[in-house]
mmCIF file of the C-alpha atoms, coordinates in Angstrom:
data_MODEL
# 
_entry.id   MODEL 
# 
loop_
_atom_site.group_PDB 
_atom_site.id 
_atom_site.type_symbol 
_atom_site.label_atom_id 
_atom_site.label_alt_id 
_atom_site.label_comp_id 
_atom_site.label_asym_id 
_atom_site.label_entity_id 
_atom_site.label_seq_id 
_atom_site.pdbx_PDB_ins_code 
_atom_site.Cartn_x 
_atom_site.Cartn_y 
_atom_site.Cartn_z 
_atom_site.occupancy 
_atom_site.B_iso_or_equiv 
_atom_site.pdbx_formal_charge 
_atom_site.auth_seq_id 
_atom_site.auth_comp_id 
_atom_site.auth_asym_id 
_atom_site.auth_atom_id 
_atom_site.pdbx_PDB_model_num 
ATOM 1   C CA . MET A 1 1   ? -15.550 0.067   -3.282  1.00 0.00 ? 1   MET A CA 1 
ATOM 2   C CA . GLU A 1 2   ? -17.117 3.377   -2.393  1.00 0.00 ? 2   GLU A CA 1 
ATOM 3   C CA . ARG A 1 3   ? -14.860 6.151   -1.095  1.00 0.00 ? 3   ARG A CA 1 
ATOM 4   C CA . HIS A 1 4   ? -16.608 6.460   2.278   1.00 0.00 ? 4   HIS A CA 1 
ATOM 5   C CA . VAL A 1 5   ? -16.188 2.711   2.891   1.00 0.00 ? 5   VAL A CA 1 
ATOM 6   C CA . LEU A 1 6   ? -12.473 2.905   2.153   1.00 0.00 ? 6   LEU A CA 1 
ATOM 7   C CA . GLU A 1 7   ? -12.178 5.953   4.415   1.00 0.00 ? 7   GLU A CA 1 
ATOM 8   C CA . SER A 1 8   ? -13.763 4.007   7.287   1.00 0.00 ? 8   SER A CA 1 
ATOM 9   C CA . LEU A 1 9   ? -11.230 1.187   6.820   1.00 0.00 ? 9   LEU A CA 1 
ATOM 10  C CA . LEU A 1 10  ? -8.332  3.650   7.161   1.00 0.00 ? 10  LEU A CA 1 
ATOM 11  C CA . ALA A 1 11  ? -9.184  4.485   10.773  1.00 0.00 ? 11  ALA A CA 1 
ATOM 12  C CA . GLY A 1 12  ? -5.872  3.134   12.130  1.00 0.00 ? 12  GLY A CA 1 
ATOM 13  C CA . ASP A 1 13  ? -3.350  5.269   13.943  1.00 0.00 ? 13  ASP A CA 1 
ATOM 14  C CA . ASP A 1 14  ? -0.211  4.029   12.180  1.00 0.00 ? 14  ASP A CA 1 
ATOM 15  C CA . GLU A 1 15  ? 1.522   6.666   10.072  1.00 0.00 ? 15  GLU A CA 1 
ATOM 16  C CA . ALA A 1 16  ? 0.827   4.966   6.723   1.00 0.00 ? 16  ALA A CA 1 
ATOM 17  C CA . SER A 1 17  ? -2.938  4.751   7.426   1.00 0.00 ? 17  SER A CA 1 
ATOM 18  C CA . VAL A 1 18  ? -3.092  8.362   8.615   1.00 0.00 ? 18  VAL A CA 1 
ATOM 19  C CA . ILE A 1 19  ? -1.372  9.597   5.450   1.00 0.00 ? 19  ILE A CA 1 
ATOM 20  C CA . ALA A 1 20  ? -3.537  7.329   3.267   1.00 0.00 ? 20  ALA A CA 1 
ATOM 21  C CA . LEU A 1 21  ? -6.737  8.699   4.801   1.00 0.00 ? 21  LEU A CA 1 
ATOM 22  C CA . ALA A 1 22  ? -5.602  12.318  4.457   1.00 0.00 ? 22  ALA A CA 1 
ATOM 23  C CA . THR A 1 23  ? -4.588  11.672  0.840   1.00 0.00 ? 23  THR A CA 1 
ATOM 24  C CA . LEU A 1 24  ? -7.920  10.039  0.039   1.00 0.00 ? 24  LEU A CA 1 
ATOM 25  C CA . ARG A 1 25  ? -9.869  12.892  1.635   1.00 0.00 ? 25  ARG A CA 1 
ATOM 26  C CA . SER A 1 26  ? -7.878  15.453  -0.370  1.00 0.00 ? 26  SER A CA 1 
ATOM 27  C CA . GLY A 1 27  ? -9.241  14.156  -3.678  1.00 0.00 ? 27  GLY A CA 1 
ATOM 28  C CA . ALA A 1 28  ? -6.908  11.271  -4.471  1.00 0.00 ? 28  ALA A CA 1 
ATOM 29  C CA . THR A 1 29  ? -7.833  8.627   -6.983  1.00 0.00 ? 29  THR A CA 1 
ATOM 30  C CA . TYR A 1 30  ? -8.038  5.063   -5.777  1.00 0.00 ? 30  TYR A CA 1 
ATOM 31  C CA . TRP A 1 31  ? -8.484  1.517   -6.997  1.00 0.00 ? 31  TRP A CA 1 
ATOM 32  C CA . VAL A 1 32  ? -9.312  -1.716  -5.158  1.00 0.00 ? 32  VAL A CA 1 
ATOM 33  C CA . ALA A 1 33  ? -9.063  -5.162  -6.763  1.00 0.00 ? 33  ALA A CA 1 
ATOM 34  C CA . ASP A 1 34  ? -12.244 -7.177  -7.144  1.00 0.00 ? 34  ASP A CA 1 
ATOM 35  C CA . ARG A 1 35  ? -10.512 -10.471 -6.358  1.00 0.00 ? 35  ARG A CA 1 
ATOM 36  C CA . ALA A 1 36  ? -8.152  -11.610 -3.654  1.00 0.00 ? 36  ALA A CA 1 
ATOM 37  C CA . GLN A 1 37  ? -4.817  -13.331 -4.120  1.00 0.00 ? 37  GLN A CA 1 
ATOM 38  C CA . PRO A 1 38  ? -2.899  -15.583 -1.687  1.00 0.00 ? 38  PRO A CA 1 
ATOM 39  C CA . ALA A 1 39  ? -1.242  -13.643 1.114   1.00 0.00 ? 39  ALA A CA 1 
ATOM 40  C CA . GLY A 1 40  ? 2.057   -15.493 0.698   1.00 0.00 ? 40  GLY A CA 1 
ATOM 41  C CA . GLN A 1 41  ? 2.264   -14.472 -2.936  1.00 0.00 ? 41  GLN A CA 1 
ATOM 42  C CA . HIS A 1 42  ? 1.891   -10.787 -2.072  1.00 0.00 ? 42  HIS A CA 1 
ATOM 43  C CA . ALA A 1 43  ? 4.285   -11.025 0.866   1.00 0.00 ? 43  ALA A CA 1 
ATOM 44  C CA . GLY A 1 44  ? 6.995   -12.515 -1.340  1.00 0.00 ? 44  GLY A CA 1 
ATOM 45  C CA . VAL A 1 45  ? 6.576   -9.981  -4.121  1.00 0.00 ? 45  VAL A CA 1 
ATOM 46  C CA . PHE A 1 46  ? 6.568   -6.972  -1.826  1.00 0.00 ? 46  PHE A CA 1 
ATOM 47  C CA . LYS A 1 47  ? 9.464   -8.259  0.263   1.00 0.00 ? 47  LYS A CA 1 
ATOM 48  C CA . ARG A 1 48  ? 11.548  -8.294  -2.933  1.00 0.00 ? 48  ARG A CA 1 
ATOM 49  C CA . ARG A 1 49  ? 10.284  -4.834  -3.909  1.00 0.00 ? 49  ARG A CA 1 
ATOM 50  C CA . LEU A 1 50  ? 11.224  -3.547  -0.463  1.00 0.00 ? 50  LEU A CA 1 
ATOM 51  C CA . GLN A 1 51  ? 14.741  -4.913  -0.894  1.00 0.00 ? 51  GLN A CA 1 
ATOM 52  C CA . ARG A 1 52  ? 15.066  -3.256  -4.315  1.00 0.00 ? 52  ARG A CA 1 
ATOM 53  C CA . MET A 1 53  ? 13.757  0.069   -3.026  1.00 0.00 ? 53  MET A CA 1 
ATOM 54  C CA . ARG A 1 54  ? 16.284  0.001   -0.218  1.00 0.00 ? 54  ARG A CA 1 
ATOM 55  C CA . MET A 1 55  ? 19.090  -0.781  -2.668  1.00 0.00 ? 55  MET A CA 1 
ATOM 56  C CA . HIS A 1 56  ? 18.181  2.489   -4.393  1.00 0.00 ? 56  HIS A CA 1 
ATOM 57  C CA . GLY A 1 57  ? 18.116  4.484   -1.162  1.00 0.00 ? 57  GLY A CA 1 
ATOM 58  C CA . LEU A 1 58  ? 14.338  4.537   -0.713  1.00 0.00 ? 58  LEU A CA 1 
ATOM 59  C CA . GLU A 1 59  ? 12.605  3.602   2.528   1.00 0.00 ? 59  GLU A CA 1 
ATOM 60  C CA . PRO A 1 60  ? 8.886   3.102   1.889   1.00 0.00 ? 60  PRO A CA 1 
ATOM 61  C CA . LEU A 1 61  ? 6.683   3.969   4.841   1.00 0.00 ? 61  LEU A CA 1 
ATOM 62  C CA . GLY A 1 62  ? 5.269   0.844   6.482   1.00 0.00 ? 62  GLY A CA 1 
ATOM 63  C CA . LEU A 1 63  ? 6.160   -1.668  3.750   1.00 0.00 ? 63  LEU A CA 1 
ATOM 64  C CA . GLU A 1 64  ? 8.289   -3.897  5.975   1.00 0.00 ? 64  GLU A CA 1 
ATOM 65  C CA . ARG A 1 65  ? 5.475   -4.044  8.532   1.00 0.00 ? 65  ARG A CA 1 
ATOM 66  C CA . ALA A 1 66  ? 2.893   -4.616  5.784   1.00 0.00 ? 66  ALA A CA 1 
ATOM 67  C CA . VAL A 1 67  ? 4.801   -7.661  4.534   1.00 0.00 ? 67  VAL A CA 1 
ATOM 68  C CA . GLN A 1 68  ? 4.901   -9.017  8.092   1.00 0.00 ? 68  GLN A CA 1 
ATOM 69  C CA . LEU A 1 69  ? 1.177   -8.393  8.652   1.00 0.00 ? 69  LEU A CA 1 
ATOM 70  C CA . ILE A 1 70  ? 0.219   -10.043 5.370   1.00 0.00 ? 70  ILE A CA 1 
ATOM 71  C CA . ARG A 1 71  ? 2.229   -13.152 6.281   1.00 0.00 ? 71  ARG A CA 1 
ATOM 72  C CA . GLU A 1 72  ? 0.616   -13.273 9.727   1.00 0.00 ? 72  GLU A CA 1 
ATOM 73  C CA . HIS A 1 73  ? -2.849  -12.772 8.209   1.00 0.00 ? 73  HIS A CA 1 
ATOM 74  C CA . GLY A 1 74  ? -2.345  -15.935 6.167   1.00 0.00 ? 74  GLY A CA 1 
ATOM 75  C CA . GLN A 1 75  ? -5.609  -15.525 4.244   1.00 0.00 ? 75  GLN A CA 1 
ATOM 76  C CA . PRO A 1 76  ? -6.058  -14.174 0.710   1.00 0.00 ? 76  PRO A CA 1 
ATOM 77  C CA . VAL A 1 77  ? -5.935  -10.379 0.453   1.00 0.00 ? 77  VAL A CA 1 
ATOM 78  C CA . ARG A 1 78  ? -7.223  -7.802  -2.003  1.00 0.00 ? 78  ARG A CA 1 
ATOM 79  C CA . THR A 1 79  ? -4.851  -5.066  -3.053  1.00 0.00 ? 79  THR A CA 1 
ATOM 80  C CA . GLY A 1 80  ? -5.536  -1.433  -3.767  1.00 0.00 ? 80  GLY A CA 1 
ATOM 81  C CA . PHE A 1 81  ? -3.823  1.859   -4.399  1.00 0.00 ? 81  PHE A CA 1 
ATOM 82  C CA . ILE A 1 82  ? -4.453  5.459   -3.431  1.00 0.00 ? 82  ILE A CA 1 
ATOM 83  C CA . ASP A 1 83  ? -2.676  7.998   -5.629  1.00 0.00 ? 83  ASP A CA 1 
ATOM 84  C CA . ALA A 1 84  ? -2.424  11.614  -4.480  1.00 0.00 ? 84  ALA A CA 1 
ATOM 85  C CA . ALA A 1 85  ? -4.116  14.103  -6.788  1.00 0.00 ? 85  ALA A CA 1 
ATOM 86  C CA . ASP A 1 86  ? -0.774  15.869  -7.330  1.00 0.00 ? 86  ASP A CA 1 
ATOM 87  C CA . ARG A 1 87  ? 0.964   12.505  -8.041  1.00 0.00 ? 87  ARG A CA 1 
ATOM 88  C CA . THR A 1 88  ? 3.549   13.005  -5.259  1.00 0.00 ? 88  THR A CA 1 
ATOM 89  C CA . TRP A 1 89  ? 2.520   10.048  -3.066  1.00 0.00 ? 89  TRP A CA 1 
ATOM 90  C CA . THR A 1 90  ? 1.066   6.575   -3.485  1.00 0.00 ? 90  THR A CA 1 
ATOM 91  C CA . THR A 1 91  ? -0.339  4.183   -0.914  1.00 0.00 ? 91  THR A CA 1 
ATOM 92  C CA . LEU A 1 92  ? -0.537  0.416   -1.295  1.00 0.00 ? 92  LEU A CA 1 
ATOM 93  C CA . LEU A 1 93  ? -3.436  -1.256  0.501   1.00 0.00 ? 93  LEU A CA 1 
ATOM 94  C CA . PHE A 1 94  ? -3.981  -4.850  1.548   1.00 0.00 ? 94  PHE A CA 1 
ATOM 95  C CA . LEU A 1 95  ? -7.564  -5.658  2.484   1.00 0.00 ? 95  LEU A CA 1 
ATOM 96  C CA . ALA A 1 96  ? -9.273  -8.761  3.842   1.00 0.00 ? 96  ALA A CA 1 
ATOM 97  C CA . GLU A 1 97  ? -10.654 -11.017 1.116   1.00 0.00 ? 97  GLU A CA 1 
ATOM 98  C CA . ASP A 1 98  ? -14.193 -9.655  1.515   1.00 0.00 ? 98  ASP A CA 1 
ATOM 99  C CA . GLY A 1 99  ? -12.969 -6.046  1.716   1.00 0.00 ? 99  GLY A CA 1 
ATOM 100 C CA . SER A 1 100 ? -14.284 -5.613  5.256   1.00 0.00 ? 100 SER A CA 1 
ATOM 101 C CA . ALA A 1 101 ? -10.976 -4.794  6.965   1.00 0.00 ? 101 ALA A CA 1 
ATOM 102 C CA . LEU A 1 102 ? -7.602  -3.244  6.300   1.00 0.00 ? 102 LEU A CA 1 
ATOM 103 C CA . VAL A 1 103 ? -4.833  -5.795  6.845   1.00 0.00 ? 103 VAL A CA 1 
ATOM 104 C CA . ALA A 1 104 ? -1.950  -3.397  6.144   1.00 0.00 ? 104 ALA A CA 1 
ATOM 105 C CA . CYS A 1 105 ? -0.896  -0.397  4.121   1.00 0.00 ? 105 CYS A CA 1 
ATOM 106 C CA . ALA A 1 106 ? 2.335   1.210   3.043   1.00 0.00 ? 106 ALA A CA 1 
ATOM 107 C CA . GLY A 1 107 ? 3.264   4.305   1.103   1.00 0.00 ? 107 GLY A CA 1 
ATOM 108 C CA . TRP A 1 108 ? 6.068   6.100   -0.647  1.00 0.00 ? 108 TRP A CA 1 
ATOM 109 C CA . PRO A 1 109 ? 6.738   9.362   -2.437  1.00 0.00 ? 109 PRO A CA 1 
ATOM 110 C CA . LEU A 1 110 ? 6.671   9.579   -6.217  1.00 0.00 ? 110 LEU A CA 1 
ATOM 111 C CA . PRO A 1 111 ? 8.520   9.417   -8.482  1.00 0.00 ? 111 PRO A CA 1 
ATOM 112 C CA . LEU A 1 112 ? 10.001  6.164   -7.244  1.00 0.00 ? 112 LEU A CA 1 
ATOM 113 C CA . VAL A 1 113 ? 13.231  6.530   -9.176  1.00 0.00 ? 113 VAL A CA 1 
ATOM 114 C CA . ARG A 1 114 ? 15.772  8.845   -7.598  1.00 0.00 ? 114 ARG A CA 1 
ATOM 115 C CA . LYS A 1 115 ? 18.129  10.664  -9.875  1.00 0.00 ? 115 LYS A CA 1 
ATOM 116 C CA . PRO A 1 116 ? 21.794  10.566  -8.896  1.00 0.00 ? 116 PRO A CA 1 
ATOM 117 C CA . PRO A 1 117 ? 23.155  13.885  -7.601  1.00 0.00 ? 117 PRO A CA 1 
ATOM 118 C CA . LEU A 1 118 ? 25.063  15.976  -10.129 1.00 0.00 ? 118 LEU A CA 1 
# 
């Protein structure tokens, strides 16, 4: 997927989409899957990841809503990632099967593992 196409899909006003677009425009690398996978499969996997992140004191931006939107979408979705050039933020994308629309996105700061305070 070309960068300008992905930028046009990130036109939403939710916080995760706004950050994803700004990150992409600032020189981030990105990747979008060529094939779609069942929405239910992704929703289950990322619901469990959300639970694990929360157990470790992390609250990913928009992931709970993304899981809900994927379930409601009910059709296969393509995944993608946007990684900030400075490696401090990553965004997870869920696109319609044909790549024509953004279903949901979520993001979180890197590194994902928090070190316990000394």
